[in-house]
Structures are given as C-alpha cells and as structure tokens.
C-alpha cells in the first residue's frame, strides 16, 4: 500500500518549526511497514529548510521515504495542481478522533501478523522489537 505519513504531531511531538521528541514507536513501525513492502510518503506542511531538516531527522532514525510531499518519486507538482497527494492510507495527528498509537497503527494494518520470529529474521534489532511487542500486548 501507499501510505502517507505526516511529520509534526505524528512522527514527532508538535514543536514546529523545531523538531519535537519522537512519538513512541513511530520509526520502529515505519521500518516494519517498509519491510512489509509498503511505500511510505512523507506528507507534511513543511517546505524548504524545515522540510530538509525533517527528512534528515527521519534518515538519522533509519527511515528514508519513497517520496516526499509528492504522490510518487519525481512527480511534477507544478503540473499536478491538486494539493492532496495520492495515497491509500493517511496517518496524521489531525485525523478525526486523533492519532492512534503507533502500535495500534501496525495492528490495524497487519492484524494477522504477530509472528515475532518472522520479523526477527528481517533486519530489525531484537531488543527494539521486543519492546515494541511487549507494549502492544499490554
Ligand atoms: Mg501534524
């Protein structure tokens, strides 16, 4: 699936134009979603330097997006005048009802998949996953 993900208030606490503290398990979840083959788009109000800072921050956290503020890599946004990008799922703290936790997001997208061993075989650190799933099961 193509999943659009907001930055401020969704991946990090809302401190725009600064970068707030990471929302628990946000980046662990994004890594799992990427490993499951989802295409992630960073979809944010940020532009220019503040956008670059957000992209670099995510890269440091181990997540590189498939596209940034565009519906697919290399989209001509000048030509495509619609402001909303095209995605199948949007994850945003301004959702009606608010942002559910990142552990719930993974559960909603992959209710069938709680097989720790198969995830361990992929490239995610065991201790990160252990903490993640311990929390999920609380
Ligand atoms: Mg936001």
PDB file of C-alpha atoms and ligand atoms in Angstrom:
ATOM      1  CA  UNK A   1       0.000   0.000   0.000  1.00  0.00           C
ATOM      2  CA  UNK A   2       0.982   3.592  -0.434  1.00  0.00           C
ATOM      3  CA  UNK A   3       0.900   5.238   2.980  1.00  0.00           C
ATOM      4  CA  UNK A   4       1.207   8.980   3.524  1.00  0.00           C
ATOM      5  CA  UNK A   5       2.635   9.963   6.891  1.00  0.00           C
ATOM      6  CA  UNK A   6       2.565  13.392   8.476  1.00  0.00           C
ATOM      7  CA  UNK A   7       5.605  14.647  10.436  1.00  0.00           C
ATOM      8  CA  UNK A   8       4.765  17.208  13.168  1.00  0.00           C
ATOM      9  CA  UNK A   9       2.493  15.747  15.805  1.00  0.00           C
ATOM     10  CA  UNK A  10       2.618  12.334  14.111  1.00  0.00           C
ATOM     11  CA  UNK A  11       6.243  11.145  13.998  1.00  0.00           C
ATOM     12  CA  UNK A  12       7.479  13.740  16.493  1.00  0.00           C
ATOM     13  CA  UNK A  13       5.753  15.925  19.046  1.00  0.00           C
ATOM     14  CA  UNK A  14       4.447  19.169  17.576  1.00  0.00           C
ATOM     15  CA  UNK A  15       7.185  21.810  18.056  1.00  0.00           C
ATOM     16  CA  UNK A  16       7.228  23.304  14.570  1.00  0.00           C
ATOM     17  CA  UNK A  17       9.471  24.829  13.279  1.00  0.00           C
ATOM     18  CA  UNK A  18      11.700  22.942  15.740  1.00  0.00           C
ATOM     19  CA  UNK A  19      11.614  19.165  15.810  1.00  0.00           C
ATOM     20  CA  UNK A  20       9.870  17.711  18.844  1.00  0.00           C
ATOM     21  CA  UNK A  21      10.587  14.482  20.671  1.00  0.00           C
ATOM     22  CA  UNK A  22       9.920  11.275  18.795  1.00  0.00           C
ATOM     23  CA  UNK A  23       6.448   9.819  19.278  1.00  0.00           C
ATOM     24  CA  UNK A  24       6.946   6.352  20.814  1.00  0.00           C
ATOM     25  CA  UNK A  25       7.491   3.575  18.285  1.00  0.00           C
ATOM     26  CA  UNK A  26       6.893   5.804  15.268  1.00  0.00           C
ATOM     27  CA  UNK A  27      10.115   4.938  13.472  1.00  0.00           C
ATOM     28  CA  UNK A  28      10.130   1.292  14.534  1.00  0.00           C
ATOM     29  CA  UNK A  29       6.671   0.993  12.993  1.00  0.00           C
ATOM     30  CA  UNK A  30       7.694   2.744   9.772  1.00  0.00           C
ATOM     31  CA  UNK A  31      10.643   0.356   9.402  1.00  0.00           C
ATOM     32  CA  UNK A  32       8.367  -2.640   9.834  1.00  0.00           C
ATOM     33  CA  UNK A  33       5.916  -1.225   7.302  1.00  0.00           C
ATOM     34  CA  UNK A  34       8.726  -0.679   4.788  1.00  0.00           C
ATOM     35  CA  UNK A  35       9.979  -4.211   5.314  1.00  0.00           C
ATOM     36  CA  UNK A  36       6.483  -5.432   4.610  1.00  0.00           C
ATOM     37  CA  UNK A  37       6.661  -3.679   1.246  1.00  0.00           C
ATOM     38  CA  UNK A  38       4.591  -0.566   1.862  1.00  0.00           C
ATOM     39  CA  UNK A  39       5.619   2.617   0.100  1.00  0.00           C
ATOM     40  CA  UNK A  40       5.844   5.490   2.541  1.00  0.00           C
ATOM     41  CA  UNK A  41       5.353   9.112   1.606  1.00  0.00           C
ATOM     42  CA  UNK A  42       6.328  11.895   3.981  1.00  0.00           C
ATOM     43  CA  UNK A  43       3.392  14.264   3.748  1.00  0.00           C
ATOM     44  CA  UNK A  44       3.952  17.472   5.652  1.00  0.00           C
ATOM     45  CA  UNK A  45       3.220  21.173   5.625  1.00  0.00           C
ATOM     46  CA  UNK A  46       6.980  21.763   5.901  1.00  0.00           C
ATOM     47  CA  UNK A  47       8.878  23.165   2.921  1.00  0.00           C
ATOM     48  CA  UNK A  48      12.425  24.424   2.274  1.00  0.00           C
ATOM     49  CA  UNK A  49      14.926  24.160   5.142  1.00  0.00           C
ATOM     50  CA  UNK A  50      12.394  22.909   7.677  1.00  0.00           C
ATOM     51  CA  UNK A  51      11.442  20.122   5.268  1.00  0.00           C
ATOM     52  CA  UNK A  52      15.096  19.228   4.693  1.00  0.00           C
ATOM     53  CA  UNK A  53      15.619  19.072   8.479  1.00  0.00           C
ATOM     54  CA  UNK A  54      12.654  16.730   8.857  1.00  0.00           C
ATOM     55  CA  UNK A  55      13.864  14.455   6.045  1.00  0.00           C
ATOM     56  CA  UNK A  56      17.378  14.354   7.564  1.00  0.00           C
ATOM     57  CA  UNK A  57      15.959  13.624  11.012  1.00  0.00           C
ATOM     58  CA  UNK A  58      13.996  10.670   9.642  1.00  0.00           C
ATOM     59  CA  UNK A  59      17.072   9.417   7.792  1.00  0.00           C
ATOM     60  CA  UNK A  60      19.036   9.508  11.065  1.00  0.00           C
ATOM     61  CA  UNK A  61      16.252   7.458  12.618  1.00  0.00           C
ATOM     62  CA  UNK A  62      16.694   4.926   9.828  1.00  0.00           C
ATOM     63  CA  UNK A  63      13.760   5.815   7.599  1.00  0.00           C
ATOM     64  CA  UNK A  64      14.053   7.063   4.033  1.00  0.00           C
ATOM     65  CA  UNK A  65      10.756   7.810   2.367  1.00  0.00           C
ATOM     66  CA  UNK A  66       9.702   6.586  -1.061  1.00  0.00           C
ATOM     67  CA  UNK A  67       8.529  10.119  -1.822  1.00  0.00           C
ATOM     68  CA  UNK A  68       8.344  13.453  -0.010  1.00  0.00           C
ATOM     69  CA  UNK A  69       5.321  15.726  -0.452  1.00  0.00           C
ATOM     70  CA  UNK A  70       4.547  14.086  -3.775  1.00  0.00           C
ATOM     71  CA  UNK A  71       2.368  11.186  -4.877  1.00  0.00           C
ATOM     72  CA  UNK A  72       5.303   9.253  -6.350  1.00  0.00           C
ATOM     73  CA  UNK A  73       9.037   9.896  -6.748  1.00  0.00           C
ATOM     74  CA  UNK A  74       9.650  12.613  -9.316  1.00  0.00           C
ATOM     75  CA  UNK A  75       6.056  13.767  -9.616  1.00  0.00           C
ATOM     76  CA  UNK A  76       5.780  17.172 -11.248  1.00  0.00           C
ATOM     77  CA  UNK A  77       3.838  19.056  -8.578  1.00  0.00           C
ATOM     78  CA  UNK A  78       3.739  22.204 -10.714  1.00  0.00           C
ATOM     79  CA  UNK A  79       1.832  20.327 -13.369  1.00  0.00           C
ATOM     80  CA  UNK A  80      -0.309  18.285 -10.996  1.00  0.00           C
ATOM     81  CA  UNK A  81      -2.186  21.074  -9.363  1.00  0.00           C
ATOM     82  CA  UNK A  82      -4.162  19.070  -6.856  1.00  0.00           C
ATOM     83  CA  UNK A  83      -2.762  19.808  -3.408  1.00  0.00           C
ATOM     84  CA  UNK A  84      -3.668  16.497  -1.881  1.00  0.00           C
ATOM     85  CA  UNK A  85      -1.226  13.765  -2.708  1.00  0.00           C
ATOM     86  CA  UNK A  86      -2.450  10.352  -3.731  1.00  0.00           C
ATOM     87  CA  UNK A  87      -2.139   7.607  -1.113  1.00  0.00           C
ATOM     88  CA  UNK A  88      -4.242   4.692   0.065  1.00  0.00           C
ATOM     89  CA  UNK A  89      -3.822   5.402   3.763  1.00  0.00           C
ATOM     90  CA  UNK A  90      -3.076   8.682   5.551  1.00  0.00           C
ATOM     91  CA  UNK A  91      -1.575   8.777   9.029  1.00  0.00           C
ATOM     92  CA  UNK A  92      -1.981  12.204  10.572  1.00  0.00           C
ATOM     93  CA  UNK A  93      -2.451  13.624  14.055  1.00  0.00           C
ATOM     94  CA  UNK A  94      -5.267  15.763  12.661  1.00  0.00           C
ATOM     95  CA  UNK A  95      -7.372  12.717  11.851  1.00  0.00           C
ATOM     96  CA  UNK A  96     -10.854  12.926  13.246  1.00  0.00           C
ATOM     97  CA  UNK A  97     -10.596  11.099  16.541  1.00  0.00           C
ATOM     98  CA  UNK A  98      -6.902  11.950  16.799  1.00  0.00           C
ATOM     99  CA  UNK A  99      -3.822   9.846  16.200  1.00  0.00           C
ATOM    100  CA  UNK A 100      -3.945   6.306  17.492  1.00  0.00           C
ATOM    101  CA  UNK A 101      -0.703   4.922  18.916  1.00  0.00           C
ATOM    102  CA  UNK A 102       1.887   3.569  16.508  1.00  0.00           C
ATOM    103  CA  UNK A 103       1.481   0.111  17.963  1.00  0.00           C
ATOM    104  CA  UNK A 104      -2.223   0.284  17.125  1.00  0.00           C
ATOM    105  CA  UNK A 105      -1.412   1.526  13.621  1.00  0.00           C
ATOM    106  CA  UNK A 106       0.641  -1.604  12.987  1.00  0.00           C
ATOM    107  CA  UNK A 107      -2.102  -3.737  14.459  1.00  0.00           C
ATOM    108  CA  UNK A 108      -4.745  -2.062  12.264  1.00  0.00           C
ATOM    109  CA  UNK A 109      -2.690  -2.516   9.100  1.00  0.00           C
ATOM    110  CA  UNK A 110      -1.500  -6.048   9.894  1.00  0.00           C
ATOM    111  CA  UNK A 111      -3.828  -7.725  12.357  1.00  0.00           C
ATOM    112  CA  UNK A 112      -2.751 -11.118  11.019  1.00  0.00           C
ATOM    113  CA  UNK A 113       0.908 -10.654  11.693  1.00  0.00           C
ATOM    114  CA  UNK A 114       2.112 -11.092  15.202  1.00  0.00           C
ATOM    115  CA  UNK A 115       4.684 -13.701  14.421  1.00  0.00           C
ATOM    116  CA  UNK A 116       7.752 -12.301  16.157  1.00  0.00           C
ATOM    117  CA  UNK A 117      10.121 -14.858  14.688  1.00  0.00           C
ATOM    118  CA  UNK A 118       9.423 -13.892  11.091  1.00  0.00           C
ATOM    119  CA  UNK A 119      10.079 -10.262  11.933  1.00  0.00           C
ATOM    120  CA  UNK A 120      13.244 -11.157  13.840  1.00  0.00           C
ATOM    121  CA  UNK A 121      14.630 -12.818  10.739  1.00  0.00           C
ATOM    122  CA  UNK A 122      14.432  -9.497   8.982  1.00  0.00           C
ATOM    123  CA  UNK A 123      16.713  -6.672   9.781  1.00  0.00           C
ATOM    124  CA  UNK A 124      15.160  -5.201  12.897  1.00  0.00           C
ATOM    125  CA  UNK A 125      17.045  -5.323  16.170  1.00  0.00           C
ATOM    126  CA  UNK A 126      15.609  -7.906  18.540  1.00  0.00           C
ATOM    127  CA  UNK A 127      15.516  -5.586  21.544  1.00  0.00           C
ATOM    128  CA  UNK A 128      13.655  -2.901  19.600  1.00  0.00           C
ATOM    129  CA  UNK A 129      11.052  -5.421  18.501  1.00  0.00           C
ATOM    130  CA  UNK A 130      10.796  -6.976  21.936  1.00  0.00           C
ATOM    131  CA  UNK A 131       9.970  -3.609  23.487  1.00  0.00           C
ATOM    132  CA  UNK A 132       7.560  -2.880  20.667  1.00  0.00           C
ATOM    133  CA  UNK A 133       5.581  -6.077  21.019  1.00  0.00           C
ATOM    134  CA  UNK A 134       5.681  -6.085  24.797  1.00  0.00           C
ATOM    135  CA  UNK A 135       3.947  -2.748  24.663  1.00  0.00           C
ATOM    136  CA  UNK A 136       1.498  -3.948  22.030  1.00  0.00           C
ATOM    137  CA  UNK A 137       0.400  -6.816  24.238  1.00  0.00           C
ATOM    138  CA  UNK A 138      -0.242  -4.685  27.342  1.00  0.00           C
TER     139      UNK A 138
HETATM  140 MG1  LIG B   1       0.601  17.197  12.062  1.00  0.00          MG
END
